[in-house]
Every structure is written in C-alpha cells, then in structure tokens.
Amino acid sequence: MFFAALTINSMADVVFFSDADFEQYRTLIYNESGIHFTATNRSILESRLKERLREKGIDSVKTYFASIAKDKEELKSFLDSITTNLTRFFRNQAHFDALEHFVVPELMKIKKAVGNNTLKIWSAGCSTGEEPFTIAMLLSEILPPPWKFEIVASDISLKCLMSCKEGFYAESRITGIPDSYLKKYFDKVEGGYKVHADIMSKIRFDYHNLKNDSGLRNQDLVFCRNVIIYFDEAAQLAVMGRFWESMASKSFMFIGHSESLFGMNTKFEFVKTEWATLYRKFI
Ligand SMILES: C[S@@+](CC[C@H](N)C(=O)[O-])C[C@H]1O[C@@H](n2cnc3c(N)ncnc32)[C@H](O)[C@@H]1O
C-alpha cells in the first residue's frame, strides 16, 4: 500500500514537470531576472512552482506558464515566489568591521574634501531588511555629526519589501543584534521587536530588478551580498556593469563572502583589508 502511494506520487511528479517545461520556465526566469536554475537545482524550482500552483489553484504548469507569459503582475509574483530570501542581522560580521574601521573613514576623507557630508548607500537584494537595518544601526552609532546617511534598499520580492516596511522581527530572528542596539533601535512588541521610526526613516525601500538600470547614481557604497550567487556569469557581469554606473568615484562594494569577481572582466579593483575583502571603483 505504502509503495503503491509512493509510485503514484513519483509518477505524478514526472508528469508534473517535463524537461521541456523546465527549459521553458528556466529560460523565462533567466531572461527576466538573471536567476539561473541548473539541472542540479531543478528540484528547488519544481517545489516552489508547485507551491505557487497550489496557491493559485492551478493544476497544470503549462496553463500557469501561459498566464505568466501574458500577465506582468503574475510574472512579478512568480519571480518573487522562486527567490531565496535567507538573511540575518549582522550577517558576516567581518564586513561590518571593515565598514566601520576602513570604508567609513575612507569615505569621510574623500567626501570631506569636496564638502559633502552625506553617505549614500545601496543595499541591493535586501531581502527582509536585516542587511539595510544593520547598516543603518551601525552608521547611527559611528557617524559623528554633521554626517548623515541615506540608504536605498531594493529587492525583486514584493513580499520581502512589505516585510521590510513593517520592520517587525520575531524573537527567533533577532539573534546577532547586540543587546545595546536592541534596546536603542527597537521597541519590544508582542511576539518580537519593531524597528524605531528614526532608523526606518533613513531607508527608502524600492522594488527593483537587477536586470534593469536602477537609475541610482553617485552611490558611495553598494552591498550586494548573496544575490549574484544565483546568477550565471553573463548575468553577473551585466549586473556589475550596472553597479559601476550607479557608483561614485572611489566608492566601495561588498559582495557575499562566497561570491567573487575573480576572472571576470569588470573594472572593479579588489581591496583586502584587515577585516574583510571588498571591491572598489577606483577612478
Ligand atoms: C539570499 S538573499 C540575500 C539578502 C542579503 N543581501 C544578505 O546577504 O543577507 C537574496 C535576495 O536577492 C533577491 N534577488 C534575486 N534576484 C534578484 C534580482 N534579479 N533583482 C533584485 N533582487 C534579486 C532575492 O529576492 C533575495 O531577497
């Protein structure tokens, strides 16, 4: 009986998503977002697609494909549903140490020389907000007056952006935040913590697909961590070209610690600090 049920399930899975379906979906996803599903991670796409079909009450991948091919809003929701949004506060502490002890002092020197006291930062692929909120808390701690900062935090996931704007984090998600920051920058609410309005006001949350030009210019610092790992090299290179255009002269960029531009033909220079490695637009 148990074996029979298993066989029926696995047959249903085979029928559910043929090789041709996989090819069609992964081509569309790649063209629309740069996210690259390989044969190895096909099962991830398959399970996320199944979940989306269940939510929509649709029982055929072909019917659903026809709907995302003609309906831009549904395509956005679908792309949202296939993203990986894993993140946490103070993820990769070494980056924040490098930010505090190397990047911020360097940027202050450069900007002071031209009479500008505002740091412009872009958190690209911000997920549920832990990264931009970490940056905002740290800069609030270390920047002396009259220095100011502005953060743009963007993602392709509308669900994530809604969660960012809410600024609520359950108890299980606040690990990594030092107690002093928790007291100073959050309010204790039922079931978790809510980010203070003054920290919220330093961040603009925007829907943005990294396939397109963001229109941002003169950014002093870009965080794009654990995002390009889902792209193939051609898409990574194209995104790097767009970051380059959005960044100021002598600005910095952090990518994820398991990501690298090594061997890629970009104009960024590799910078090794005592705390972490990062990239710089030197000209
Ligand atoms: C794993 S999270 C990383 C979050 C955060 N940067 C960190 O390192 O903790 C990757 C995020 O990139 C976003 N993303 C993936 N492809 C994107 C694209 N083409 N444009 C914008 N955001 C994208 C996903 O929606 C997801 O929220």
XYZ file of C-alpha atoms and ligand atoms in Angstrom:
310
model
C 0.000 0.000 0.000
C 2.777 2.410 1.061
C 4.866 1.528 -2.018
C 1.879 1.998 -4.300
C 1.332 5.511 -2.912
C 4.995 6.368 -3.434
C 4.953 5.170 -7.030
C 1.864 7.187 -7.845
C 3.449 10.275 -6.269
C 6.674 9.980 -8.173
C 4.804 9.346 -11.446
C 2.756 12.455 -10.774
C 5.990 14.407 -10.270
C 7.370 13.212 -13.603
C 4.189 14.197 -15.415
C 4.026 17.446 -13.437
C 7.210 18.991 -14.861
C 8.733 17.639 -18.069
C 12.218 18.521 -19.365
C 10.600 20.813 -21.920
C 8.615 22.572 -19.167
C 11.792 23.017 -17.119
C 13.592 24.506 -20.130
C 10.730 26.903 -20.824
C 10.465 28.080 -17.216
C 14.167 28.430 -16.596
C 14.664 30.425 -19.805
C 11.882 32.826 -18.831
C 13.228 33.193 -15.262
C 16.745 33.810 -16.537
C 15.642 36.365 -19.129
C 13.505 38.216 -16.617
C 15.763 38.187 -13.539
C 19.225 36.726 -14.237
C 18.447 33.884 -11.800
C 19.899 30.727 -13.270
C 18.386 27.336 -12.468
C 20.722 24.482 -13.369
C 19.776 20.817 -13.689
C 21.169 20.363 -10.170
C 18.756 22.816 -8.587
C 15.781 21.902 -10.766
C 14.031 20.332 -7.760
C 14.082 23.709 -5.939
C 12.294 25.360 -8.858
C 9.892 22.463 -9.061
C 8.886 22.636 -5.397
C 8.481 26.447 -5.451
C 6.416 26.203 -8.627
C 4.218 23.536 -7.069
C 3.612 25.804 -4.096
C 2.668 28.701 -6.369
C 0.287 26.496 -8.380
C -1.314 25.333 -5.133
C -1.807 28.954 -4.024
C -3.353 29.852 -7.373
C -5.493 26.691 -7.587
C -3.974 25.796 -10.975
C -3.119 22.164 -11.714
C -1.024 22.457 -14.865
C 2.416 24.026 -15.310
C 1.529 24.755 -18.938
C -1.594 26.728 -18.006
C 0.416 28.672 -15.435
C 3.209 29.364 -17.924
C 0.675 30.853 -20.339
C -0.571 33.121 -17.551
C 2.876 34.448 -16.514
C 3.850 34.921 -20.159
C 0.979 37.377 -20.685
C 0.387 38.868 -17.222
C 3.268 41.060 -15.959
C 1.884 41.267 -12.416
C 1.617 37.495 -12.103
C 5.129 37.213 -13.527
C 6.350 39.511 -10.713
C 4.592 37.362 -8.112
C 6.036 34.228 -9.654
C 9.590 35.629 -9.632
C 9.007 36.618 -6.005
C 7.949 33.054 -5.187
C 11.102 31.479 -6.626
C 13.625 33.726 -4.830
C 15.740 32.592 -1.886
C 15.471 35.186 0.879
C 17.705 33.782 3.591
C 19.330 36.594 5.574
C 20.100 37.727 9.110
C 21.195 40.739 11.136
C 24.972 41.340 11.136
C 25.437 38.591 8.562
C 29.186 38.212 8.075
C 30.354 40.456 10.929
C 33.747 40.897 9.190
C 32.028 43.072 6.549
C 30.645 45.351 9.238
C 34.057 45.544 10.906
C 35.569 46.562 7.557
C 32.749 49.064 7.107
C 33.409 50.643 10.500
C 37.204 50.626 10.524
C 38.091 51.059 6.850
C 35.263 52.041 4.483
C 33.581 54.762 6.539
C 36.857 56.537 7.495
C 37.976 56.407 3.822
C 34.650 57.761 2.564
C 34.661 60.529 5.172
C 38.078 61.659 3.959
C 37.006 61.673 0.315
C 33.689 63.391 0.892
C 35.052 65.946 3.346
C 37.478 67.105 0.651
C 34.527 68.043 -1.579
C 32.353 69.466 1.212
C 29.767 66.678 1.159
C 28.675 65.102 4.447
C 26.094 62.564 3.301
C 26.955 58.907 2.644
C 24.785 57.245 0.002
C 24.388 53.509 0.348
C 22.519 50.931 -1.726
C 21.569 47.553 -0.280
C 20.733 45.634 -3.480
C 18.849 42.389 -2.853
C 17.931 43.446 0.682
C 15.517 40.556 1.322
C 13.528 41.139 4.536
C 15.603 44.128 5.658
C 18.125 42.712 8.112
C 21.041 43.966 5.969
C 19.937 47.627 5.500
C 18.784 47.845 9.126
C 22.180 46.530 10.285
C 23.942 49.162 8.151
C 21.637 51.900 9.450
C 22.182 50.955 13.105
C 25.943 50.762 12.694
C 26.197 54.095 10.877
C 23.966 55.729 13.505
C 26.472 54.557 16.106
C 29.676 55.585 14.390
C 28.978 58.679 12.267
C 29.650 61.891 14.178
C 27.523 64.993 13.463
C 27.106 66.648 10.972
C 27.500 63.412 8.986
C 24.329 61.855 7.567
C 23.494 58.798 5.535
C 20.787 57.691 3.129
C 20.119 54.054 2.289
C 18.187 52.674 -0.659
C 17.211 49.053 -0.086
C 15.828 47.171 -3.070
C 14.641 43.714 -3.951
C 12.711 41.835 -6.610
C 10.494 40.319 -3.902
C 7.441 42.417 -3.095
C 6.678 40.182 -0.113
C 10.119 40.924 1.324
C 9.732 44.656 0.727
C 6.393 44.664 2.546
C 8.031 42.914 5.470
C 10.906 45.480 5.423
C 8.438 48.353 5.598
C 6.706 46.740 8.553
C 10.047 46.461 10.396
C 8.803 43.678 12.637
C 11.082 40.782 13.592
C 10.010 37.774 15.601
C 12.150 36.750 18.605
C 13.736 33.961 16.540
C 15.088 36.451 14.003
C 16.836 38.980 16.224
C 19.804 36.782 17.084
C 23.044 38.566 16.221
C 21.834 42.002 17.276
C 23.902 43.276 20.231
C 21.729 43.961 23.306
C 22.665 47.639 23.346
C 21.403 48.019 19.721
C 18.226 46.108 20.505
C 17.460 48.480 23.368
C 18.336 51.588 21.398
C 16.881 50.871 17.939
C 13.912 48.551 18.543
C 10.682 48.553 20.538
C 9.623 45.339 22.234
C 6.195 44.385 20.881
C 4.086 41.253 21.184
C 5.976 38.297 19.721
C 9.085 40.238 18.771
C 10.663 43.606 18.083
C 9.850 46.573 15.872
C 12.447 48.881 14.299
C 12.300 52.500 15.513
C 10.835 55.091 13.185
C 14.066 57.151 13.058
C 16.035 54.175 11.694
C 13.182 53.389 9.280
C 13.234 56.981 8.034
C 16.867 56.614 6.888
C 15.952 53.849 4.414
C 13.950 54.009 1.200
C 12.607 50.596 0.183
C 12.167 50.145 -3.544
C 11.123 47.380 -5.899
C 13.994 46.877 -8.287
C 15.011 44.065 -10.586
C 18.792 43.968 -11.013
C 18.241 43.071 -14.684
C 17.469 46.767 -15.188
C 19.224 50.072 -14.535
C 18.159 51.340 -11.109
C 18.559 54.981 -12.092
C 20.657 55.406 -8.913
C 23.862 57.394 -9.341
C 26.791 58.506 -7.123
C 26.334 55.765 -4.533
C 29.280 55.697 -2.119
C 28.761 52.114 -1.087
C 26.911 49.142 -2.521
C 26.044 45.983 -0.607
C 25.057 43.184 -2.959
C 25.660 40.117 -0.858
C 24.425 36.613 -1.558
C 22.490 37.702 -4.640
C 24.736 37.129 -7.666
C 25.382 33.596 -6.464
C 22.035 32.750 -8.119
C 23.091 34.290 -11.474
C 25.296 32.837 -14.199
C 28.497 34.641 -15.182
C 26.943 36.621 -18.049
C 24.217 37.961 -15.761
C 26.773 38.682 -13.012
C 28.896 40.669 -15.443
C 25.903 42.664 -16.657
C 24.875 43.485 -13.050
C 28.417 44.586 -12.232
C 28.321 46.976 -15.202
C 25.105 48.479 -13.842
C 26.574 48.827 -10.328
C 29.585 50.573 -11.824
C 27.292 53.143 -13.450
C 25.399 53.715 -10.191
C 28.521 54.266 -8.081
C 30.550 57.384 -7.285
C 34.238 57.695 -7.987
C 36.326 55.928 -5.271
C 33.250 54.131 -3.905
C 33.107 50.630 -2.407
C 31.147 47.424 -2.909
C 30.647 44.372 -0.711
C 29.570 41.088 -2.271
C 28.901 37.870 -0.362
C 31.872 36.055 1.162
C 31.225 33.031 -1.066
C 30.942 35.231 -4.164
C 33.820 36.553 -6.243
C 34.567 38.656 -9.306
C 37.799 36.716 -9.817
C 38.442 36.044 -13.516
C 35.575 38.285 -14.549
C 36.226 41.194 -16.831
C 34.978 44.012 -14.577
C 36.589 47.378 -13.851
C 36.373 46.903 -10.069
C 39.545 46.623 -8.038
C 39.910 44.026 -5.316
C 40.650 45.502 -1.883
C 41.954 43.419 1.003
C 41.560 44.955 4.436
C 42.491 43.633 7.859
C 38.833 42.661 8.367
C 37.406 41.567 5.021
C 37.832 41.831 1.284
C 35.736 44.085 -0.891
C 35.720 45.865 -4.245
C 36.310 49.435 -5.257
C 35.538 51.696 -8.178
C 38.868 53.459 -8.129
C 38.522 56.118 -10.804
C 19.775 35.347 -0.105
S 19.024 36.944 -0.153
C 20.356 37.960 0.403
C 19.904 39.015 1.376
C 21.021 39.902 1.944
N 21.676 40.649 0.892
C 22.028 39.070 2.699
O 23.149 38.867 2.234
O 21.691 38.608 3.787
C 18.992 37.260 -1.909
C 17.976 38.332 -2.299
O 18.222 38.721 -3.658
C 16.984 38.984 -4.280
N 17.132 38.903 -5.751
C 17.365 37.800 -6.505
N 17.383 38.118 -7.797
C 17.163 39.457 -7.872
C 17.068 40.373 -8.950
N 17.193 39.998 -10.230
N 16.838 41.680 -8.661
C 16.714 42.079 -7.371
N 16.782 41.273 -6.307
C 17.012 39.961 -6.564
C 16.063 37.913 -3.689
O 14.701 38.269 -3.801
C 16.550 37.818 -2.252
O 15.760 38.577 -1.372
